[in-house]
Amino acid sequence: MPTPTFLYGTAWKEDETERLVRLAIEAGFRGIDTANQRRHYFEAGVGAAIRNSGVSRDELFLQTKFTYIDSQDHRLPYDPNADVSTQVRQSFASSLEHLQVDTIDSYVLHGPSRRRGLGQEDLDVWRAMEELHDSQRVRFLGVSNVALDQLELLCDHARVQPQFVQNRCYARTAWDRDVRRFCRARGILYQGFSLLTANLAELRTAAFREIVLRAGRTPAQIVFRFAQQVGMLPLTGTTNPEHMREDLAAQDFDLSPADLQRMENLGVN
Ligand SMILES: NC(=O)c1ccc[n+]([C@@H]2O[C@H](COP(=O)([O-])OP(=O)(O)OC[C@H]3O[C@@H](n4cnc5c(N)ncnc54)[C@H](OP(=O)(O)O)[C@@H]3O)[C@@H](O)[C@H]2O)c1
């Protein structure tokens, strides 16, 4: 399964997870993002949706994450007293069980243990993730919520390089331009989330509204198509079947080079 051009995100859906993931697959999504972090995700609900979807495993791109204890609630997918390498192995085994699969396409470190730099535990976690990759139960590794300095350090230390970065993407940082530039140079695919919700002010500007009018598409489609055209893999977690179809249809048109440039600078002028 090649990496899809859109990911369906499964956060914050609780008891609706199975129903919504099934609707997303029915709408045409083939890439699914989740995490073994019960506080925000119901990974077993994703697994139930996959099993009942009628779509075969090899037609799906499944991404899940290892999450440190500080970002979990009491519903831990590992032994809180184990070392982090063991926790990665336990969390991964639990993900396979939840998702009812033998392999994961992309296994992501949900976020480094600190805001700047990396700690020894981050390097230990990455080593454990590399071993999962070595065992061929994981096709690609990724890292999320990462600053440029952290990504550079990780790439310096990693034997298996990250294939994905998943970050919240703010127009006011020129859509995470520095991280995206580094990713492009290293052949890492940048996944952007909160593309709509993190940029509400920018999406109200006259400059944006003019682009929407020119393209004759919805505001969400403009943002997602911009993301794809500049090389990002966007995420949407919409709960609305019409929005699911609308988001996937963003691929059916192109923004002009001039409008792409206006989008790049939307939050930085
Ligand atoms: N790595 C991380 O730490 C992290 C953090 C946050 C999120 N994520 C991932 O990213 C996914 C997406 O999260 P998100 O923060 O980008 O927010 P989101 O869950 O996609 O929320 C988007 C919001 O915009 C609204 N919306 C209106 N029109 C829309 C349209 N056409 N298409 C899509 N949404 C539309 C949605 O409402 P409707 O539901 O009514 O459409 C919803 O309220 C998550 O599910 C998760 O998988 C990862």
Coordinates of C-alpha atoms and ligand atoms in Angstrom, one line a residue:
M1 CA 0.0 0.0 0.0
P2 CA 1.6 3.3 -1.1
T3 CA 1.3 6.2 1.4
P4 CA -2.1 7.8 0.8
T5 CA -2.5 11.5 0.1
F6 CA -4.9 12.1 3.0
L7 CA -5.1 10.6 6.5
Y8 CA -8.3 10.2 8.5
G9 CA -7.6 11.1 12.1
T10 CA -9.3 9.2 14.9
A11 CA -8.8 11.4 18.0
W12 CA -11.6 12.5 20.3
K13 CA -14.3 10.2 18.9
E14 CA -14.7 7.9 21.9
D15 CA -17.8 5.6 21.4
E16 CA -18.3 7.0 17.9
T17 CA -14.8 5.9 16.8
E18 CA -16.0 2.7 15.1
R19 CA -18.9 4.3 13.3
L20 CA -16.9 7.3 12.1
V21 CA -13.9 5.3 10.9
R22 CA -16.2 3.0 9.0
L23 CA -17.9 6.0 7.4
A24 CA -14.5 7.4 6.5
I25 CA -13.4 4.2 4.9
E26 CA -16.7 4.1 3.0
A27 CA -16.1 7.6 1.8
G28 CA -12.8 6.5 0.4
F29 CA -10.1 7.2 3.0
R30 CA -7.4 4.5 3.0
G31 CA -5.0 6.1 5.5
I32 CA -5.9 6.0 9.2
D33 CA -4.1 7.7 12.0
T34 CA -4.6 6.6 15.6
A35 CA -2.6 6.3 18.9
N36 CA -2.4 3.9 21.8
Q37 CA -3.4 6.7 24.1
R38 CA -6.9 6.0 25.5
R39 CA -7.1 9.6 26.8
H40 CA -7.6 10.9 23.3
Y41 CA -8.1 7.8 21.1
F42 CA -10.1 4.6 21.2
E43 CA -7.7 2.4 19.2
A44 CA -9.8 -0.7 19.7
G45 CA -12.7 1.1 18.0
V46 CA -10.5 1.8 15.0
G47 CA -9.7 -2.0 14.9
A48 CA -13.4 -2.9 15.0
A49 CA -14.1 -0.5 12.1
I50 CA -11.2 -2.0 10.0
R51 CA -12.4 -5.5 10.6
N52 CA -16.0 -4.7 9.6
S53 CA -15.1 -2.4 6.8
G54 CA -14.9 -5.1 4.1
V55 CA -11.6 -3.5 2.9
S56 CA -8.6 -5.7 3.1
R57 CA -5.6 -5.0 5.3
D58 CA -3.3 -4.5 2.4
E59 CA -5.5 -1.7 1.0
L60 CA -5.1 0.3 4.2
F61 CA -2.3 2.4 5.6
L62 CA -2.4 2.2 9.4
Q63 CA -0.5 4.6 11.6
T64 CA -0.4 4.5 15.4
K65 CA 1.8 5.9 18.1
F66 CA 3.7 5.3 21.3
T67 CA 2.8 7.8 23.9
Y68 CA 4.8 8.6 27.1
I69 CA 3.2 8.1 30.5
D70 CA 2.9 11.9 31.1
S71 CA 0.5 12.2 28.2
Q72 CA -1.6 9.2 29.2
D73 CA -4.4 8.9 31.7
H74 CA -4.8 5.9 34.0
R75 CA -5.7 3.6 31.1
L76 CA -2.1 2.7 30.2
P77 CA -1.1 0.3 27.5
Y78 CA 2.0 -0.8 29.3
D79 CA 3.5 -1.4 32.8
P80 CA 4.2 2.0 34.4
N81 CA 7.2 0.6 36.2
A82 CA 8.9 -1.0 33.1
D83 CA 11.7 0.8 31.3
V84 CA 10.7 2.8 28.2
S85 CA 12.1 0.2 25.8
T86 CA 9.8 -2.4 27.4
Q87 CA 6.9 0.1 27.3
V88 CA 7.4 0.5 23.6
R89 CA 7.2 -3.2 23.0
Q90 CA 4.1 -3.6 25.3
S91 CA 2.4 -0.6 23.7
F92 CA 3.1 -1.9 20.2
A93 CA 1.8 -5.4 21.1
S94 CA -1.3 -3.8 22.5
S95 CA -1.8 -1.8 19.3
L96 CA -1.6 -4.9 17.2
E97 CA -4.3 -6.4 19.4
H98 CA -6.5 -3.4 19.3
L99 CA -6.2 -3.0 15.5
Q100 CA -6.3 -6.8 15.0
V101 CA -3.4 -6.7 12.5
D102 CA 0.1 -8.2 12.3
T103 CA 1.9 -5.1 11.0
I104 CA 1.7 -1.4 11.3
D105 CA 2.6 0.9 8.3
S106 CA 3.8 3.8 10.3
Y107 CA 4.8 3.7 14.0
V108 CA 5.2 7.2 15.5
L109 CA 6.7 8.6 18.7
H110 CA 3.8 10.8 19.8
G111 CA 6.2 13.5 21.1
P112 CA 9.7 13.8 22.6
S113 CA 9.9 13.7 26.4
R114 CA 10.9 17.4 26.6
R115 CA 10.2 20.7 24.7
R116 CA 13.8 21.3 23.6
G117 CA 16.5 18.8 22.8
L118 CA 16.1 15.0 23.3
G119 CA 16.6 13.0 26.5
Q120 CA 18.2 9.6 26.8
E121 CA 14.7 8.1 27.1
D122 CA 13.8 9.5 23.6
L123 CA 16.9 7.7 22.2
D124 CA 16.0 4.5 24.0
V125 CA 12.4 4.7 22.7
W126 CA 13.7 5.2 19.2
R127 CA 16.1 2.2 19.5
A128 CA 13.1 0.1 20.6
M129 CA 11.1 1.4 17.6
E130 CA 14.0 0.6 15.3
E131 CA 13.9 -3.0 16.6
L132 CA 10.2 -3.2 15.7
H133 CA 11.2 -2.0 12.2
D134 CA 14.0 -4.6 12.0
S135 CA 11.4 -7.3 12.9
Q136 CA 9.4 -6.1 9.8
R137 CA 6.3 -5.6 11.9
V138 CA 6.6 -1.8 11.2
R139 CA 7.2 -0.5 7.7
F140 CA 8.1 3.1 8.6
L141 CA 9.0 5.1 11.7
G142 CA 7.8 8.6 12.5
V143 CA 7.9 11.4 15.1
S144 CA 5.3 13.9 16.1
N145 CA 5.1 17.2 17.9
V146 CA 8.8 17.8 17.1
A147 CA 10.8 21.1 16.9
L148 CA 13.5 21.5 14.3
D149 CA 16.4 21.0 16.7
Q150 CA 14.8 17.8 18.0
L151 CA 14.3 16.5 14.5
E152 CA 17.9 17.2 13.6
L153 CA 19.1 15.5 16.7
L154 CA 16.9 12.5 16.1
C155 CA 18.2 12.2 12.5
D156 CA 21.8 12.4 13.8
H157 CA 21.2 9.5 16.2
A158 CA 18.8 7.3 14.3
R159 CA 19.9 4.2 12.5
V160 CA 16.5 3.9 10.9
Q161 CA 15.6 7.4 9.8
P162 CA 12.1 8.8 10.4
Q163 CA 9.9 8.6 7.3
F164 CA 7.2 10.9 8.7
V165 CA 6.9 14.0 10.9
Q166 CA 3.5 14.8 12.2
N167 CA 3.1 18.4 13.5
R168 CA 0.3 20.9 14.3
C169 CA 0.6 23.3 11.4
Y170 CA 0.2 27.0 12.0
A171 CA 0.0 29.5 9.2
R172 CA 1.7 32.0 11.5
T173 CA 4.9 30.0 11.3
A174 CA 4.5 29.9 7.5
W175 CA 3.0 26.5 8.0
D176 CA 6.0 25.1 10.0
R177 CA 8.3 26.2 7.1
D178 CA 11.6 25.3 8.8
V179 CA 10.6 21.8 9.7
R180 CA 9.0 21.3 6.3
R181 CA 12.2 22.5 4.6
F182 CA 14.3 20.0 6.7
C183 CA 11.9 17.2 5.9
R184 CA 12.0 17.9 2.2
A185 CA 15.8 17.8 2.2
R186 CA 15.8 14.5 4.0
G187 CA 13.0 12.8 2.1
I188 CA 10.7 12.9 5.2
L189 CA 7.0 13.3 4.5
Y190 CA 5.5 16.0 6.6
Q191 CA 2.0 15.3 8.0
G192 CA 0.0 18.4 9.1
F193 CA -2.8 18.4 11.6
S194 CA -5.1 21.1 12.9
L195 CA -4.8 22.8 9.5
L196 CA -8.2 24.3 10.0
T197 CA -8.6 24.7 13.7
A198 CA -5.1 26.2 14.4
N199 CA -5.6 28.8 11.7
L200 CA -9.1 30.3 12.3
A201 CA -7.9 34.0 12.2
E202 CA -5.9 33.5 9.0
L203 CA -8.9 31.7 7.4
R204 CA -11.0 34.8 8.0
T205 CA -8.7 37.2 6.2
A206 CA -9.6 39.0 2.9
A207 CA -6.6 37.4 1.3
F208 CA -7.9 33.9 2.0
R209 CA -11.5 34.7 1.1
E210 CA -10.2 35.9 -2.3
I211 CA -8.4 32.6 -3.0
V212 CA -11.6 30.7 -2.0
L213 CA -13.7 32.8 -4.4
R214 CA -11.2 32.4 -7.3
A215 CA -11.0 28.6 -6.9
G216 CA -14.7 28.1 -6.4
R217 CA -14.1 25.5 -3.7
T218 CA -14.8 25.4 0.0
P219 CA -12.3 26.9 2.6
A220 CA -11.4 23.5 3.9
Q221 CA -10.7 22.3 0.4
I222 CA -8.4 25.2 -0.3
V223 CA -6.4 24.5 2.9
F224 CA -6.1 20.8 2.3
R225 CA -5.2 21.2 -1.4
F226 CA -2.6 23.8 -0.6
A227 CA -1.1 21.3 1.9
Q228 CA -1.0 18.6 -0.7
Q229 CA 0.4 20.8 -3.4
V230 CA 3.3 22.0 -1.2
G231 CA 4.1 18.3 -0.3
M232 CA 2.3 17.8 3.0
L233 CA 0.2 14.9 3.9
P234 CA -2.9 16.5 5.6
L235 CA -5.0 15.0 8.3
T236 CA -8.7 15.5 8.8
G237 CA -10.7 14.2 11.7
T238 CA -14.1 15.4 10.5
T239 CA -17.1 13.7 12.0
N240 CA -19.4 14.8 9.1
P241 CA -19.7 12.4 6.1
E242 CA -20.2 15.3 3.7
H243 CA -17.0 16.9 4.9
M244 CA -15.3 13.5 4.5
R245 CA -16.2 13.5 0.8
E246 CA -15.5 17.2 0.4
D247 CA -12.0 16.7 1.9
L248 CA -11.2 13.8 -0.4
A249 CA -12.4 15.8 -3.4
A250 CA -9.8 18.5 -2.6
Q251 CA -7.6 16.5 -4.9
D252 CA -9.7 17.2 -7.9
F253 CA -8.4 20.7 -8.5
D254 CA -5.2 22.7 -8.4
L255 CA -4.4 26.1 -6.9
S256 CA -2.4 28.4 -9.2
P257 CA 1.3 29.0 -8.3
A258 CA 0.4 32.5 -7.3
D259 CA -2.3 31.4 -4.9
L260 CA 0.0 28.7 -3.5
Q261 CA 2.4 31.6 -2.7
R262 CA -0.3 33.6 -1.2
M263 CA -1.3 30.7 1.0
E264 CA 2.4 30.1 2.1
N265 CA 2.5 33.7 3.3
L266 CA -1.1 33.9 4.7
G267 CA 0.0 34.1 8.4
V268 CA 3.3 35.9 8.1
N269 CA 2.6 39.2 6.4
Ligands
LIG1 N1 0.1 14.0 16.9 C1 -0.7 14.7 17.7 O1 -0.3 15.0 18.8 C2 -2.1 15.0 17.2 C3 -2.8 16.0 17.9 C4 -4.0 16.4 17.4 C5 -4.6 15.7 16.3 N2 -3.9 14.7 15.7 C6 -4.4 13.9 14.6 O2 -5.0 14.8 13.6 C7 -6.4 14.4 13.4 C8 -7.1 15.7 13.0 O3 -7.2 16.6 14.1 P1 -7.3 18.1 13.9 O4 -6.7 18.8 15.1 O5 -6.8 18.5 12.5 O6 -8.8 18.5 14.0 P2 -10.1 17.7 13.4 O7 -10.5 16.7 14.4 O8 -9.9 17.3 12.0 O9 -11.2 18.9 13.6 C9 -11.5 19.7 12.5 C10 -12.7 20.6 12.9 O10 -13.0 21.4 11.7 C11 -14.4 21.2 11.4 N3 -14.6 21.2 10.0 C12 -15.5 22.0 9.3 N4 -15.5 21.7 8.0 C13 -14.6 20.8 7.8 C14 -14.2 20.1 6.6 N5 -14.7 20.3 5.4 N6 -13.2 19.1 6.8 C15 -12.7 18.8 8.0 N7 -13.1 19.4 9.2 C16 -14.1 20.4 9.0 C17 -14.7 19.8 12.0 O11 -16.1 19.7 12.2 P3 -16.9 18.5 11.6 O12 -16.5 17.3 12.5 O13 -18.3 18.9 11.9 O14 -16.6 18.3 10.2 C18 -13.9 19.8 13.3 O15 -14.6 20.5 14.3 C19 -6.8 13.8 14.8 O16 -7.9 13.0 14.7 C20 -5.6 13.0 15.1 O17 -5.6 11.8 14.4 C21 -2.6 14.3 16.1

